[in-house]
mmCIF file of C-alpha atoms in Angstrom:
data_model
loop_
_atom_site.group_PDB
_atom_site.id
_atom_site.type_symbol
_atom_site.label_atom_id
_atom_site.label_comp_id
_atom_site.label_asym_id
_atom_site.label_seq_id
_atom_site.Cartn_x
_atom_site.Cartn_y
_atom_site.Cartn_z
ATOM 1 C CA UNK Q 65 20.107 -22.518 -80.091
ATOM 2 C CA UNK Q 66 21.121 -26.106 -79.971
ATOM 3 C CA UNK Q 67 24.605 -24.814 -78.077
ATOM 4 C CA UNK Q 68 22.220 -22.706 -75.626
ATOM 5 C CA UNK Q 69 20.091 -25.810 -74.691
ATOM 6 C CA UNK Q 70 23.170 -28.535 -74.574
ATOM 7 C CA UNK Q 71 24.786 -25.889 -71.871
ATOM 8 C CA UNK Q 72 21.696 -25.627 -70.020
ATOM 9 C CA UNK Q 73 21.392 -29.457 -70.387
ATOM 10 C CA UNK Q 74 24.919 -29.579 -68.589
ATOM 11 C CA UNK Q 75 24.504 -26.902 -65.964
ATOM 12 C CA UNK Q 76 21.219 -28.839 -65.006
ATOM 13 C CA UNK Q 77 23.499 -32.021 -64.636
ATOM 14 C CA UNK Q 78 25.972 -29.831 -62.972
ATOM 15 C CA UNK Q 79 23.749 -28.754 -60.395
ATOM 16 C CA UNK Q 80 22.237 -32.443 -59.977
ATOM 17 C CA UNK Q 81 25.480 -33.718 -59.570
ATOM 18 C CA UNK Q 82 26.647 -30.713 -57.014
ATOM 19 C CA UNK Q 83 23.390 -31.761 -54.846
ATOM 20 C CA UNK Q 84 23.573 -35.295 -55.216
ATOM 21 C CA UNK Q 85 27.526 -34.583 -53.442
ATOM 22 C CA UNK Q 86 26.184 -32.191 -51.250
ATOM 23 C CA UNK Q 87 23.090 -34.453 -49.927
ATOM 24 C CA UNK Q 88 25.649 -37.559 -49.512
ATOM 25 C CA UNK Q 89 28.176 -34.992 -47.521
ATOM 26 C CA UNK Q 90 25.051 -34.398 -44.966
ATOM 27 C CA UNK Q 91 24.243 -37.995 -45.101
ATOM 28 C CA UNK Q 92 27.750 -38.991 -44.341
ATOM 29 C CA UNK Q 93 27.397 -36.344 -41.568
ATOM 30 C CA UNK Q 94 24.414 -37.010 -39.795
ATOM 31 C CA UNK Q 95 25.846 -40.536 -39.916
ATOM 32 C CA UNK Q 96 28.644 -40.116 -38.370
ATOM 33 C CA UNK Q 97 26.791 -37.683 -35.238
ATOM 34 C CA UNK Q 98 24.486 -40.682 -35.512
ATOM 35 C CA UNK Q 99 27.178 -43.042 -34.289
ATOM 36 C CA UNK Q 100 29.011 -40.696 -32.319
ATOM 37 C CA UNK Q 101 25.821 -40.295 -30.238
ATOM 38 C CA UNK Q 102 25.227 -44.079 -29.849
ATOM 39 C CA UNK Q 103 28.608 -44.609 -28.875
ATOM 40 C CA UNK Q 104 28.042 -41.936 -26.300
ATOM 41 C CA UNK Q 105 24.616 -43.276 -24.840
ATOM 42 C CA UNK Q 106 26.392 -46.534 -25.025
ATOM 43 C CA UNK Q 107 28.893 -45.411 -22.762
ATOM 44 C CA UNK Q 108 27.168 -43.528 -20.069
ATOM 45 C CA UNK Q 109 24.692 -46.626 -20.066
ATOM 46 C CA UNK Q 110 27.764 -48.836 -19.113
ATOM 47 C CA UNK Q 111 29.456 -46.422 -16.652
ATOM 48 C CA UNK Q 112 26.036 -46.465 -14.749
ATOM 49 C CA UNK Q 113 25.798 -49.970 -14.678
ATOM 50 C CA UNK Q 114 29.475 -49.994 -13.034
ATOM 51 C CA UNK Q 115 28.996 -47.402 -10.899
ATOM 52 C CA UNK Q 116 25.813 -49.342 -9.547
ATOM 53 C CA UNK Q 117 27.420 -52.730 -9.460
ATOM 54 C CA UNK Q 118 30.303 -51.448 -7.493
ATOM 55 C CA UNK Q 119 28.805 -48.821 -5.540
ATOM 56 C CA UNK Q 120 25.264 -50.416 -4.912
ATOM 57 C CA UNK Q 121 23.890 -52.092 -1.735
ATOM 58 C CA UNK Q 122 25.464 -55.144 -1.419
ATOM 59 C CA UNK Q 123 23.280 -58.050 -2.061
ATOM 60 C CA UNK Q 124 25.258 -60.358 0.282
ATOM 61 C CA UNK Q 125 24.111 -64.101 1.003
ATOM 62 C CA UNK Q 126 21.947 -63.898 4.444
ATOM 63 C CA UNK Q 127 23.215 -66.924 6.337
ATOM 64 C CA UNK Q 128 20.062 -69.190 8.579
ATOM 65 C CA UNK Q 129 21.128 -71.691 11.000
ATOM 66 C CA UNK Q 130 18.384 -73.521 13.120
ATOM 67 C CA UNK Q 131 18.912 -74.464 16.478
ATOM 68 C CA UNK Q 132 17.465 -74.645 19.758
ATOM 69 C CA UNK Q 133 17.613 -71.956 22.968
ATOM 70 C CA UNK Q 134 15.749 -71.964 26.228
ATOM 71 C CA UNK Q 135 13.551 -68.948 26.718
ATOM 72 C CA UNK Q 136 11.963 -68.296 30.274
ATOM 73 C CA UNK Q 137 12.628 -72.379 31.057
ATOM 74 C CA UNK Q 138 11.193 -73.466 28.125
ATOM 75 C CA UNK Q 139 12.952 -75.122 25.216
ATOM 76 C CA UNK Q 140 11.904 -73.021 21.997
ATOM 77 C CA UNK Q 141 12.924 -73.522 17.975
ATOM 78 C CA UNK Q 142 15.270 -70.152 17.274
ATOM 79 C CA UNK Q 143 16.770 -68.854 13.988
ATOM 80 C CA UNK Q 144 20.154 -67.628 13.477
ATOM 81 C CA UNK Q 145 20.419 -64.948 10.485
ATOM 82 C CA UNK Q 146 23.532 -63.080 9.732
ATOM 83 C CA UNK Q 147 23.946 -60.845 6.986
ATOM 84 C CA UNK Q 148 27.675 -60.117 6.125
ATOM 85 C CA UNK Q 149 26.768 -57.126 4.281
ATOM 86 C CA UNK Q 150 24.972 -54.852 6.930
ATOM 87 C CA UNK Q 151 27.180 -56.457 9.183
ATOM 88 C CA UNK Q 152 24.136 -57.667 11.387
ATOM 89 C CA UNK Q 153 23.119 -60.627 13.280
ATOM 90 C CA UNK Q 154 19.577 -61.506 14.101
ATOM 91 C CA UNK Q 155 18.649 -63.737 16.461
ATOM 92 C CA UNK Q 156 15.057 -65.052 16.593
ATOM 93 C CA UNK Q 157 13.675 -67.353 19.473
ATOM 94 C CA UNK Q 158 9.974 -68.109 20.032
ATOM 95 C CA UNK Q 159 7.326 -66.774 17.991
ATOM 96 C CA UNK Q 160 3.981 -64.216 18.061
ATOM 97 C CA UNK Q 161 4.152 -62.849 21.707
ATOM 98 C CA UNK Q 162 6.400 -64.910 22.693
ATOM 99 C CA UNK Q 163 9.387 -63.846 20.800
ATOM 100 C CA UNK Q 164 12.320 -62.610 21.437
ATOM 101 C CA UNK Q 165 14.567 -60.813 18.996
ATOM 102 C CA UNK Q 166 18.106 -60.042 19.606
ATOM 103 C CA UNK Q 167 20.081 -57.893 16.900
ATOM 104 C CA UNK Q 168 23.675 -57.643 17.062
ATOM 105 C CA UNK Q 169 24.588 -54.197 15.135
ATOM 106 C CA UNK Q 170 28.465 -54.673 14.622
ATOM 107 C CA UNK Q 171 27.840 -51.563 12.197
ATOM 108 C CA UNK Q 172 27.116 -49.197 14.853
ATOM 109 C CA UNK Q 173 28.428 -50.886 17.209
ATOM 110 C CA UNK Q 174 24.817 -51.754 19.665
ATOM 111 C CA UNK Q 175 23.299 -55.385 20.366
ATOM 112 C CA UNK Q 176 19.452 -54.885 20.749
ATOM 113 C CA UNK Q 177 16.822 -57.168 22.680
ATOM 114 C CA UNK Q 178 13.321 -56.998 22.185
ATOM 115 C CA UNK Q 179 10.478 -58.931 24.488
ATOM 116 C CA UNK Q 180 7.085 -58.749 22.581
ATOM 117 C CA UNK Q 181 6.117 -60.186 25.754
ATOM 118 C CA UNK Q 182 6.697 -57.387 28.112
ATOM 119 C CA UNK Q 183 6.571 -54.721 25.211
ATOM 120 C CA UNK Q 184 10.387 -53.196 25.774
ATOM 121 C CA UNK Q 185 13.617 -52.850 24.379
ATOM 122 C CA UNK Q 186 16.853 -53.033 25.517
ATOM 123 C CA UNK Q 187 20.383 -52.418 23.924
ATOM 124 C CA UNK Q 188 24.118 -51.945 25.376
ATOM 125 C CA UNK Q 189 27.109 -51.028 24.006
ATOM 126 C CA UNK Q 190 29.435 -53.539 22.033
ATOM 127 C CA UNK Q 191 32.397 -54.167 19.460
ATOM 128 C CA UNK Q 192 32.099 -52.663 16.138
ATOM 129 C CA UNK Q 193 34.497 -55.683 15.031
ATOM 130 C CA UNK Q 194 33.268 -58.895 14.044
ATOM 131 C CA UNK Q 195 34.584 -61.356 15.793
ATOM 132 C CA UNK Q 196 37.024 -64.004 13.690
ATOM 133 C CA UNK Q 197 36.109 -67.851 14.019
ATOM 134 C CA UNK Q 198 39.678 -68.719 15.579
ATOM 135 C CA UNK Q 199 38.935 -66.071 18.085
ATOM 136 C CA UNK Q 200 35.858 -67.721 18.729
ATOM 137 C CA UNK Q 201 37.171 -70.786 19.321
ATOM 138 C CA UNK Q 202 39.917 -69.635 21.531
ATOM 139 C CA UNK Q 203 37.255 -68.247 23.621
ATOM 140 C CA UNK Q 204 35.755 -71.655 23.730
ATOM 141 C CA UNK Q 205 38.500 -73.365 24.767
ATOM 142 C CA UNK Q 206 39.360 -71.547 27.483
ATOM 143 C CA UNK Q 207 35.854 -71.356 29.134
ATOM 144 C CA UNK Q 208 36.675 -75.227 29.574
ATOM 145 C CA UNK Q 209 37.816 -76.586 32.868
ATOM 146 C CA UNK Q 210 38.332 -79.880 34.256
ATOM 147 C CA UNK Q 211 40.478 -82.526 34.584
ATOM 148 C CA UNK Q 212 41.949 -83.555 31.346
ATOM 149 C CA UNK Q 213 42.524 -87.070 32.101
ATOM 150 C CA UNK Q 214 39.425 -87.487 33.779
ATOM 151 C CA UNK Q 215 37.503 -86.454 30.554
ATOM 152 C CA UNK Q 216 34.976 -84.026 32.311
ATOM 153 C CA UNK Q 217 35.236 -80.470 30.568
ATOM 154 C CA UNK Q 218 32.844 -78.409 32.444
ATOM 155 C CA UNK Q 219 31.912 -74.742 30.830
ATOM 156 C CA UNK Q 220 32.568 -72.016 33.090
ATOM 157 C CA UNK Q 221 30.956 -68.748 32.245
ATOM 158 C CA UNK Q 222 31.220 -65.509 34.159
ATOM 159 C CA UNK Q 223 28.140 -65.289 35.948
ATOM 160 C CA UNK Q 224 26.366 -61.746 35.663
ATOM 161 C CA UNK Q 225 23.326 -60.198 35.566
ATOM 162 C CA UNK Q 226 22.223 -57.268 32.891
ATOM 163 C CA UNK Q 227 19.949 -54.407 34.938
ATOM 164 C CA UNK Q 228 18.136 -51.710 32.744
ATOM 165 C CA UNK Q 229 18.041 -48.383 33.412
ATOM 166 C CA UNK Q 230 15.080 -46.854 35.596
ATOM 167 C CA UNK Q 231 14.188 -44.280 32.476
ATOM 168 C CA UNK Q 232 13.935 -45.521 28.314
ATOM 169 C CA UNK Q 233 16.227 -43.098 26.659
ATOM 170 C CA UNK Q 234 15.617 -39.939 25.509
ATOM 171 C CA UNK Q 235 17.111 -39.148 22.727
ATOM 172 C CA UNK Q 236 17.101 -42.045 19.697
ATOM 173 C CA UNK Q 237 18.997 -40.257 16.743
ATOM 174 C CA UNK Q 238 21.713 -42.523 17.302
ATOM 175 C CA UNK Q 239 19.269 -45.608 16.751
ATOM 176 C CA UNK Q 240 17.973 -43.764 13.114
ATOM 177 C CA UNK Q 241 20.563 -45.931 10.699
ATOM 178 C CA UNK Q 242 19.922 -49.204 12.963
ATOM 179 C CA UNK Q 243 17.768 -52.344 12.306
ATOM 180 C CA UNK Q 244 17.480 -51.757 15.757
ATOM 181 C CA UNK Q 245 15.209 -48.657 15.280
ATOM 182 C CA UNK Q 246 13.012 -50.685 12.688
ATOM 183 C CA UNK Q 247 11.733 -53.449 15.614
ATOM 184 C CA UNK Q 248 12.000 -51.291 18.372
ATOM 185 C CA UNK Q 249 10.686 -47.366 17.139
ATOM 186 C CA UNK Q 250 7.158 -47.631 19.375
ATOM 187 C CA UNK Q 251 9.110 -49.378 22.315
ATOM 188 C CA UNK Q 252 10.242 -48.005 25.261
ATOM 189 C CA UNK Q 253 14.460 -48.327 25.080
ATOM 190 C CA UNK Q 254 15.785 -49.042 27.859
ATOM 191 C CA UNK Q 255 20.053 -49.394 27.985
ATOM 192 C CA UNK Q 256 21.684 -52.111 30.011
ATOM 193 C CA UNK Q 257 24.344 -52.379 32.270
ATOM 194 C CA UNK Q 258 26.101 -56.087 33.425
ATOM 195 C CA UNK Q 259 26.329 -56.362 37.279
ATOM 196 C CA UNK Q 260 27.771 -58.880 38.615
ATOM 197 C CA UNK Q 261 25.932 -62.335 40.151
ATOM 198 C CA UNK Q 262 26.034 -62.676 44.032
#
């Protein structure tokens, strides 16, 4: 009897033991999907951090400049903004009904004027290229004319006139991915044409 109860004593420590491995194998297990999993969160977390960082709007620096500009004879306080990233220029003279808001779109390649004055917009047609400082200073140089030894540089300009169209346009899809569209959608649009000054 003692022999029966010593090998059940040992086939009870047997199958102790055998669990005891078995519940550490699942423990090392689940463990190990534990990490695995983590690591995997981990690293979707980080590629969709990237993939926003590199592939998100731009938050580029929006440069102001201050400066003066003569609207309808009067000398007015204007605001330059340009905003590298949307590739936009905003120009901001006067204020309430007064102002006057001219939005160079180089990404679509339109310049937009809007008179809260007279309740209309206008736009025409220009370069979807940004324009390069040297190239702006080239062009200022060679608007100059005078006598160089003399000292008086006078500023020549091509003198023209813009005339609007009779009718606003239409059709304004083209206008939909514009800052153009956003401060002139309940204006009348009128395009413009340069004629020349006689």
């Amino acid at each position: 009897m003692e022999a029966r109860i010593q090998s059940n004593s040992q086939q009870v420590i047997w199958k102790d033991i055998e669990t005891g491995k078995e519940k550490t194998a699942r423990f090392r297990t689940y463990r190990r999907l534990a990490l695995i999993l983590g690591l995997v969160v981990l690293a979707l977390a980080a590629g969709v951090f990237s993939l926003r960082y590199f592939w998100g709007p731009n938050q580029a620096k929006v440069y102001d400049h201050h400066y003066k500009a003569v609207v309808d004879g009067r000398e007015t306080d204007s605001l330059l903004e340009i905003d590298p990233g949307q590739r936009i220029e905003i120009f901001r003279m006067g204020n309430g009904s007064d102002e006057v808001l001219e939005v160079h779109d180089f990404k679509n390649g339109i310049t937009g004027i809007r008179f809260s004055k007279h309740q209309r917009c206008y736009i025409k047609s220009q370069s979807t290229r940004v324009p390069t400082v040297t190239e702006v200073a080239s062009e200022d140089t060679e608007a100059l004319v005078g006598d160089p030894q003399g000292g008086d540089m006078v500023k020549v300009e091509e003198s023209q006139v813009w005339v609007p169209s009779e009718e606003p346009i239409a059709s304004r899809a083209f206008l939909l991915n514009s800052k153009i569209w956003e401060m002139c959608q309940e204006l009348p649009i009128h395009w413009i044409s340069p004629s020349p000054l006689r």
